[in-house]
């Protein structure tokens, strides 16, 4: 089948298997190019491992630290005449590359929020790894079915207290206009916390601890975002920010629970980057386009793989995590530096449709977005027939 991008708003409904494989290979090359990561974990479970920060975490763990990895994701498999999702093809490529390097890799496709998935992974750890020494929690989901009550929760991206109006970029057309987001109402906050807060992370760690599957001195990490004030009404101070506060509450609880085995729980605050999750957040894509324009010439721009490589290499495994005053790892440090933020803030004030190309890296945004789905990668023949039905080796 010949696969071309089909973009609907902030999602692309097709994905290119060879392009996704190339994207994964390029990420592996970044990590390998920086050399082996000393003192890294050796048996790593990544929950949300198929795209974005979770995929890059799995790549850094496997190809940087030489770790055996288990990955959990929720993706649509490809068929002969129908595209699978990018995360499916990424995971297929990841496993092929891991096998070629004689690295253990096993994947699970299904709902990470469910008890069934936790039990499947527990059985696999018992059978194959004995214990895990690092658990990365990198889920981004619009909904969650609670494993005990069966209630379906939906997360919303809304400001709290009052509506919020600001500039917004239409990432398909390049038009900068205004968006007004209504304030959260009813149980919007509780629903969002139930999906994107810490409860499920806690359930995973509790389930693993109950079976003695967490090795001494293990670490567990979940990811958060803070960002600049211009995004605070929709992010840090909005419904998603409340969920991230809950994640931090959970981090403190998990930290205490892991203390008896010398373990540690972390929240790592990561940089704003184009991922399937972030492209759905109003206002943020314009901020990211301005940010890329400022950071690229400074040489401080990173994508998910450079971020996760730095997180492992320079913070987690180096013994110098450089936690902030409330105990979070700040790998968003280069994004949040004063010079970068003041340049972005100045551009934010004046950016409009006419000067977008001059002030923002709109091309960079669009190409990063397409790359998430395997399009626009060098060396891939997009006019050739490709096999959309390829499988993930451990799931065959
Ligand atoms: P993403 O959309 O690229 O990845 C989400 C992952 O979760 C995928 O592997 C997907 O398959 C998996 N997933 C979703 N629902 C699932 C389910 N029910 N069961 C199993 N797997 C499921 O997202 P991302 O941007 O990499 O976000 C990951 C984390 O990083 C989130 O906590 C997010 O808030 C945080 N973060 C993102 C950014 C950013 O700019 N993208 C910045 C800082 C922090």
Coordinates of C-alpha atoms and ligand atoms in Angstrom, one line a residue:
X1 CA 0.0 0.0 0.0
X2 CA 1.2 3.6 -0.7
X3 CA 0.7 5.6 2.5
X4 CA 0.3 9.4 2.5
X5 CA -0.5 11.7 5.4
X6 CA -4.2 12.3 6.2
X7 CA -4.4 15.1 8.7
X8 CA -7.6 15.8 10.6
X9 CA -7.2 18.8 12.9
X10 CA -4.5 17.8 15.3
X11 CA -4.2 14.2 14.4
X12 CA -2.9 12.3 11.4
X13 CA -5.0 9.2 10.7
X14 CA -2.3 7.4 8.7
X15 CA 1.2 6.3 9.7
X16 CA 4.1 5.1 7.5
X17 CA 5.7 1.9 8.7
X18 CA 9.1 2.5 7.1
X19 CA 9.1 6.2 8.2
X20 CA 8.3 5.2 11.8
X21 CA 11.1 2.7 11.6
X22 CA 13.5 5.4 10.4
X23 CA 12.3 7.7 13.1
X24 CA 13.1 5.0 15.7
X25 CA 16.4 4.3 14.1
X26 CA 17.4 8.0 14.2
X27 CA 16.6 8.1 17.9
X28 CA 18.6 5.0 18.5
X29 CA 21.5 6.6 16.6
X30 CA 21.4 9.7 18.8
X31 CA 21.7 7.6 22.0
X32 CA 24.4 5.3 20.6
X33 CA 26.3 8.4 19.3
X34 CA 26.6 9.6 22.8
X35 CA 28.1 6.3 24.1
X36 CA 26.9 3.9 26.8
X37 CA 25.2 5.3 29.9
X38 CA 27.1 4.1 33.0
X39 CA 25.2 2.9 36.1
X40 CA 21.9 2.7 34.3
X41 CA 18.9 0.4 35.1
X42 CA 19.0 -3.1 33.5
X43 CA 15.4 -4.2 33.6
X44 CA 13.0 -1.4 32.7
X45 CA 9.2 -1.3 32.4
X46 CA 7.8 1.6 30.4
X47 CA 4.1 2.3 30.6
X48 CA 3.1 4.3 27.6
X49 CA 6.2 3.2 25.5
X50 CA 5.1 3.6 21.9
X51 CA 5.3 7.3 21.1
X52 CA 6.6 10.6 22.5
X53 CA 8.5 10.7 25.8
X54 CA 7.7 7.0 26.6
X55 CA 9.2 5.7 23.4
X56 CA 12.3 7.8 23.8
X57 CA 12.6 6.6 27.4
X58 CA 12.5 3.0 26.2
X59 CA 15.1 3.8 23.6
X60 CA 17.5 5.5 26.0
X61 CA 17.1 2.7 28.5
X62 CA 17.7 -0.1 26.0
X63 CA 20.3 1.4 23.7
X64 CA 22.0 3.7 26.2
X65 CA 21.9 1.6 29.4
X66 CA 21.7 -1.8 27.7
X67 CA 18.5 -2.6 29.6
X68 CA 15.9 -5.3 28.9
X69 CA 12.7 -3.5 28.4
X70 CA 9.0 -4.2 28.7
X71 CA 6.6 -1.7 27.1
X72 CA 2.9 -1.2 27.5
X73 CA 0.9 0.8 25.0
X74 CA -2.6 1.1 23.4
X75 CA -2.2 1.1 19.6
X76 CA -4.0 -0.1 16.6
X77 CA -2.2 -2.9 14.7
X78 CA -1.6 -2.5 11.0
X79 CA -3.4 -4.7 8.5
X80 CA -2.5 -5.5 4.8
X81 CA -4.9 -2.8 3.5
X82 CA -5.2 -0.6 6.5
X83 CA -2.7 1.5 8.4
X84 CA -1.9 0.8 12.0
X85 CA -1.1 3.7 14.3
X86 CA 2.4 5.2 14.5
X87 CA 2.9 3.7 18.0
X88 CA 2.4 0.3 16.6
X89 CA 5.0 0.7 13.9
X90 CA 7.4 2.4 16.3
X91 CA 7.1 -0.6 18.6
X92 CA 7.6 -3.0 15.8
X93 CA 10.7 -1.2 14.8
X94 CA 12.0 -0.8 18.3
X95 CA 11.7 -4.5 18.9
X96 CA 13.5 -5.4 15.6
X97 CA 16.4 -3.1 16.5
X98 CA 16.5 -4.5 20.1
X99 CA 16.6 -8.0 18.8
X100 CA 19.4 -7.2 16.4
X101 CA 21.4 -5.8 19.4
X102 CA 20.5 -8.9 21.4
X103 CA 18.5 -6.8 23.9
X104 CA 15.4 -8.4 25.5
X105 CA 12.2 -6.6 24.5
X106 CA 8.6 -7.5 25.1
X107 CA 5.5 -5.5 24.5
X108 CA 1.9 -5.4 25.6
X109 CA -0.9 -3.8 23.6
X110 CA -4.0 -2.9 25.6
X111 CA -5.4 -0.8 28.3
X112 CA -2.7 0.0 30.9
X113 CA -5.4 1.3 33.3
X114 CA -7.0 -2.1 33.5
X115 CA -6.2 -4.8 36.2
X116 CA -5.9 -7.4 33.4
X117 CA -3.0 -5.6 31.8
X118 CA -1.3 -5.2 35.2
X119 CA -1.7 -8.9 35.8
X120 CA -0.3 -9.8 32.3
X121 CA 2.8 -7.6 32.9
X122 CA 3.3 -9.1 36.4
X123 CA 3.2 -12.6 35.0
X124 CA 5.7 -11.7 32.3
X125 CA 8.1 -10.0 34.8
X126 CA 7.9 -13.1 37.0
X127 CA 8.6 -15.4 34.0
X128 CA 11.2 -13.4 32.2
X129 CA 12.9 -10.8 34.4
X130 CA 12.4 -11.7 38.0
X131 CA 12.2 -8.0 39.0
X132 CA 12.4 -4.6 37.4
X133 CA 14.7 -1.8 38.6
X134 CA 13.1 1.1 36.8
X135 CA 9.4 1.8 36.1
X136 CA 8.6 4.7 33.8
X137 CA 5.0 6.0 33.7
X138 CA 4.4 8.0 30.5
X139 CA 0.7 7.7 29.7
X140 CA -1.2 10.5 28.0
X141 CA -4.8 9.6 27.5
X142 CA -8.1 11.4 27.0
X143 CA -10.1 8.8 29.1
X144 CA -9.7 6.1 31.7
X145 CA -12.0 3.3 32.7
X146 CA -11.6 2.8 36.5
X147 CA -10.5 -0.8 37.1
X148 CA -12.5 -1.2 40.3
X149 CA -15.7 1.0 39.8
X150 CA -15.9 0.6 36.0
X151 CA -16.6 4.4 35.8
X152 CA -15.3 6.0 32.6
X153 CA -13.5 9.3 33.3
X154 CA -12.8 11.9 30.6
X155 CA -10.0 14.5 30.9
X156 CA -10.6 18.0 29.7
X157 CA -8.2 20.9 28.9
X158 CA -9.9 23.9 30.6
X159 CA -8.9 26.8 32.7
X160 CA -10.1 27.0 36.2
X161 CA -12.2 29.8 37.7
X162 CA -12.7 31.9 34.5
X163 CA -12.6 31.5 30.8
X164 CA -9.3 32.1 29.1
X165 CA -8.7 33.9 25.8
X166 CA -5.3 34.0 24.1
X167 CA -3.5 33.6 20.7
X168 CA -3.8 30.2 19.1
X169 CA -2.2 28.7 16.0
X170 CA -4.1 26.6 13.5
X171 CA -1.4 24.1 12.8
X172 CA -2.8 23.1 9.4
X173 CA -3.3 26.6 7.9
X174 CA -0.7 28.7 9.8
X175 CA -3.4 31.2 10.8
X176 CA -2.9 32.8 14.2
X177 CA -6.2 33.8 15.7
X178 CA -7.7 33.8 19.2
X179 CA -9.2 31.0 21.1
X180 CA -11.5 31.3 24.2
X181 CA -11.6 28.3 26.4
X182 CA -14.6 28.0 28.8
X183 CA -13.8 27.5 32.5
X184 CA -14.0 24.1 34.0
X185 CA -17.4 23.2 35.4
X186 CA -19.1 20.4 37.3
X187 CA -16.7 17.6 38.0
X188 CA -14.3 18.5 35.2
X189 CA -11.3 18.8 37.6
X190 CA -12.0 15.5 39.3
X191 CA -12.5 13.8 35.9
X192 CA -9.2 15.1 34.6
X193 CA -7.3 14.1 37.8
X194 CA -8.8 10.6 37.6
X195 CA -7.4 10.2 34.1
X196 CA -4.0 12.1 34.2
X197 CA -3.3 12.2 38.0
X198 CA -1.3 9.7 40.0
X199 CA -3.8 7.0 40.9
X200 CA -3.0 4.6 38.1
X201 CA 0.8 5.1 38.6
X202 CA 0.2 4.2 42.3
X203 CA -1.8 1.2 41.3
X204 CA 1.0 -0.1 39.1
X205 CA 3.6 0.3 41.8
X206 CA 1.4 -1.2 44.5
X207 CA 0.7 -4.2 42.3
X208 CA 4.4 -4.7 41.6
X209 CA 5.4 -4.2 45.2
X210 CA 2.8 -6.7 46.4
X211 CA 4.4 -9.3 44.2
X212 CA 8.0 -8.3 45.2
X213 CA 8.8 -7.5 41.6
X214 CA 10.6 -4.2 42.3
X215 CA 14.3 -4.6 42.8
X216 CA 16.3 -2.9 45.6
X217 CA 17.3 0.7 44.8
X218 CA 14.8 0.8 41.9
X219 CA 13.5 4.1 40.6
X220 CA 10.1 5.1 39.2
X221 CA 9.4 8.2 37.2
X222 CA 6.4 10.0 35.8
X223 CA 6.5 13.1 33.6
X224 CA 5.1 16.6 34.1
X225 CA 5.1 20.0 32.5
X226 CA 5.2 23.5 33.9
X227 CA 6.0 26.0 31.1
X228 CA 5.8 29.8 31.0
X229 CA 3.1 32.0 32.4
X230 CA 1.4 32.5 29.0
X231 CA 0.3 28.8 29.1
X232 CA -0.5 28.6 32.8
X233 CA -4.3 29.3 32.6
X234 CA -4.6 26.3 30.2
X235 CA -1.8 24.1 31.6
X236 CA -0.2 24.6 35.0
X237 CA -3.3 26.3 36.6
X238 CA -5.8 24.5 34.5
X239 CA -7.5 21.1 34.9
X240 CA -4.4 19.3 33.6
X241 CA -2.3 21.2 36.1
X242 CA -4.5 19.8 38.9
X243 CA -3.8 16.3 37.6
X244 CA -0.1 17.0 37.6
X245 CA -0.3 18.3 41.2
X246 CA -1.9 14.9 42.0
X247 CA 0.9 13.2 40.2
X248 CA 3.4 15.0 42.5
X249 CA 1.3 14.1 45.6
X250 CA 1.5 10.5 44.4
X251 CA 5.3 10.8 43.8
X252 CA 5.8 11.7 47.5
X253 CA 3.7 8.7 48.6
X254 CA 5.5 6.3 46.3
X255 CA 8.8 7.7 47.5
X256 CA 7.9 6.8 51.1
X257 CA 6.6 3.4 50.0
X258 CA 9.8 2.5 48.1
X259 CA 12.1 3.7 50.9
X260 CA 12.3 0.3 52.6
X261 CA 14.0 -1.2 49.5
X262 CA 16.1 1.9 48.9
X263 CA 13.9 2.9 46.0
X264 CA 13.1 6.4 44.8
X265 CA 10.1 8.0 43.0
X266 CA 10.6 11.0 40.8
X267 CA 8.6 13.5 38.8
X268 CA 10.6 14.8 35.9
X269 CA 9.4 18.1 34.4
X270 CA 10.1 17.8 30.7
X271 CA 10.3 20.3 27.8
X272 CA 7.4 21.3 25.7
X273 CA 7.7 19.3 22.4
X274 CA 5.5 18.3 19.5
X275 CA 3.9 14.9 20.4
X276 CA 0.5 13.5 19.7
X277 CA -0.6 14.6 23.2
X278 CA 0.8 18.1 23.2
X279 CA -0.6 18.9 19.7
X280 CA -4.1 18.6 21.2
X281 CA -3.6 21.4 23.7
X282 CA -4.8 24.8 22.6
X283 CA -2.3 27.7 22.7
X284 CA 0.7 25.3 23.3
X285 CA 1.5 24.7 19.5
X286 CA 2.0 28.4 19.0
X287 CA 4.3 28.5 22.1
X288 CA 6.2 25.5 20.8
X289 CA 6.7 27.1 17.4
X290 CA 8.1 30.2 19.0
X291 CA 10.2 28.2 21.4
X292 CA 11.8 26.2 18.5
X293 CA 12.7 29.4 16.7
X294 CA 14.5 30.7 19.7
X295 CA 16.2 27.5 20.9
X296 CA 17.4 26.1 17.5
X297 CA 19.9 28.9 16.8
X298 CA 21.1 28.8 20.4
X299 CA 21.9 25.1 19.9
X300 CA 19.9 24.2 22.9
X301 CA 16.9 22.7 21.1
X302 CA 16.2 19.1 22.0
X303 CA 13.6 16.6 20.9
X304 CA 12.2 13.8 23.1
X305 CA 15.2 11.6 22.5
X306 CA 17.8 14.2 23.5
X307 CA 15.6 15.0 26.5
X308 CA 15.3 11.4 27.7
X309 CA 19.0 10.7 27.0
X310 CA 20.0 13.7 29.1
X311 CA 17.5 12.6 31.8
X312 CA 19.1 9.1 32.1
X313 CA 22.7 10.1 31.4
X314 CA 23.1 13.3 33.4
X315 CA 20.4 13.1 36.1
X316 CA 19.1 9.6 36.9
X317 CA 22.3 7.5 36.4
X318 CA 24.9 10.1 37.3
X319 CA 24.0 10.4 40.9
X320 CA 23.3 14.1 40.5
X321 CA 19.6 14.5 39.7
X322 CA 19.7 18.2 40.5
X323 CA 16.2 18.2 42.0
X324 CA 14.4 21.6 42.4
X325 CA 13.3 22.9 45.8
X326 CA 10.2 20.6 45.8
X327 CA 12.1 17.5 44.7
X328 CA 11.4 17.4 40.9
X329 CA 13.9 16.7 38.2
X330 CA 14.0 19.7 35.9
X331 CA 15.0 18.6 32.4
X332 CA 13.0 21.6 31.2
X333 CA 15.9 23.8 32.4
X334 CA 17.1 24.9 29.0
X335 CA 13.5 25.8 27.9
X336 CA 12.9 27.7 31.1
X337 CA 16.2 29.7 31.0
X338 CA 15.7 33.4 31.3
X339 CA 17.1 34.3 27.9
X340 CA 14.9 31.8 26.1
X341 CA 11.8 32.8 28.0
X342 CA 12.3 36.5 27.5
X343 CA 12.8 36.0 23.7
X344 CA 9.7 33.8 23.4
X345 CA 7.6 36.3 25.5
X346 CA 8.6 39.2 23.2
X347 CA 7.7 37.2 20.1
X348 CA 4.4 36.1 21.7
X349 CA 3.3 39.8 22.1
X350 CA 3.6 40.6 18.4
X351 CA 3.2 37.3 16.5
X352 CA 0.3 37.2 14.0
X353 CA -0.5 35.3 10.8
X354 CA 1.5 37.7 8.7
X355 CA 4.8 37.5 10.6
X356 CA 4.4 33.8 11.8
X357 CA 7.1 32.5 9.4
X358 CA 9.5 35.1 10.5
X359 CA 9.0 34.8 14.3
X360 CA 8.1 31.2 14.7
X361 CA 9.5 27.9 13.4
X362 CA 6.2 26.9 11.9
X363 CA 7.9 24.7 9.3
X364 CA 9.8 23.0 12.2
X365 CA 6.5 22.4 14.0
X366 CA 4.8 20.9 11.0
X367 CA 7.7 18.7 10.1
X368 CA 8.0 17.5 13.7
X369 CA 4.3 16.7 13.7
X370 CA 4.6 14.7 10.4
X371 CA 7.6 12.8 11.6
X372 CA 5.6 11.5 14.6
X373 CA 3.6 9.6 12.0
X374 CA 6.6 8.5 9.9
X375 CA 6.4 11.2 7.2
X376 CA 9.2 13.4 5.9
X377 CA 12.1 11.2 7.0
X378 CA 15.2 11.2 4.8
X379 CA 15.9 8.0 2.9
X380 CA 12.3 6.7 2.9
X381 CA 10.7 6.1 -0.5
X382 CA 7.2 7.4 0.1
X383 CA 6.1 6.6 -3.5
X384 CA 6.9 2.9 -3.0
X385 CA 4.5 0.2 -1.8
X386 CA 5.0 -0.6 1.8
X387 CA 3.7 -3.4 4.1
X388 CA 1.3 -1.9 6.5
X389 CA 0.6 -5.3 8.0
X390 CA 3.8 -5.7 9.9
X391 CA 3.7 -7.0 13.4
X392 CA 5.4 -6.4 16.7
X393 CA 7.7 -9.4 17.1
X394 CA 6.8 -10.2 20.7
X395 CA 3.1 -9.9 19.9
X396 CA 3.1 -12.3 17.0
Ligands
LIG1 P1 2.1 10.6 23.6 O1 0.7 10.8 23.2 O2 3.2 10.7 22.6 O3 2.2 9.1 24.3 C1 1.3 8.5 25.1 C2 1.5 7.0 25.3 O4 0.5 6.5 26.2 C3 1.5 6.2 24.1 O5 2.5 5.1 24.2 C4 0.1 5.5 24.1 O6 0.0 4.3 23.4 C5 0.0 5.3 25.6 N1 -1.4 5.2 26.1 C6 -2.4 6.1 26.1 N2 -3.5 5.5 26.6 C7 -3.2 4.3 27.0 C8 -3.9 3.2 27.7 N3 -5.1 3.3 28.1 N4 -3.2 2.0 27.9 C9 -1.9 1.9 27.5 N5 -1.2 2.9 26.9 C10 -1.8 4.0 26.7 O7 2.3 11.5 24.9 P2 3.6 12.3 25.5 O8 3.5 13.8 25.0 O9 4.8 11.6 25.3 O10 3.2 12.3 27.0 C11 3.7 11.4 28.0 C12 3.8 12.1 29.3 O11 4.8 13.2 29.2 C13 2.5 12.7 29.8 O12 2.4 12.6 31.2 C14 2.7 14.2 29.5 O13 1.9 15.1 30.3 C15 4.2 14.4 29.7 N6 4.8 15.6 29.1 C16 4.6 15.9 27.8 C17 5.2 17.0 27.3 C18 5.0 17.4 25.8 O14 5.3 18.5 25.5 N7 4.6 16.5 25.0 C19 6.0 17.9 28.1 C20 6.2 17.5 29.4 C21 5.6 16.3 29.9

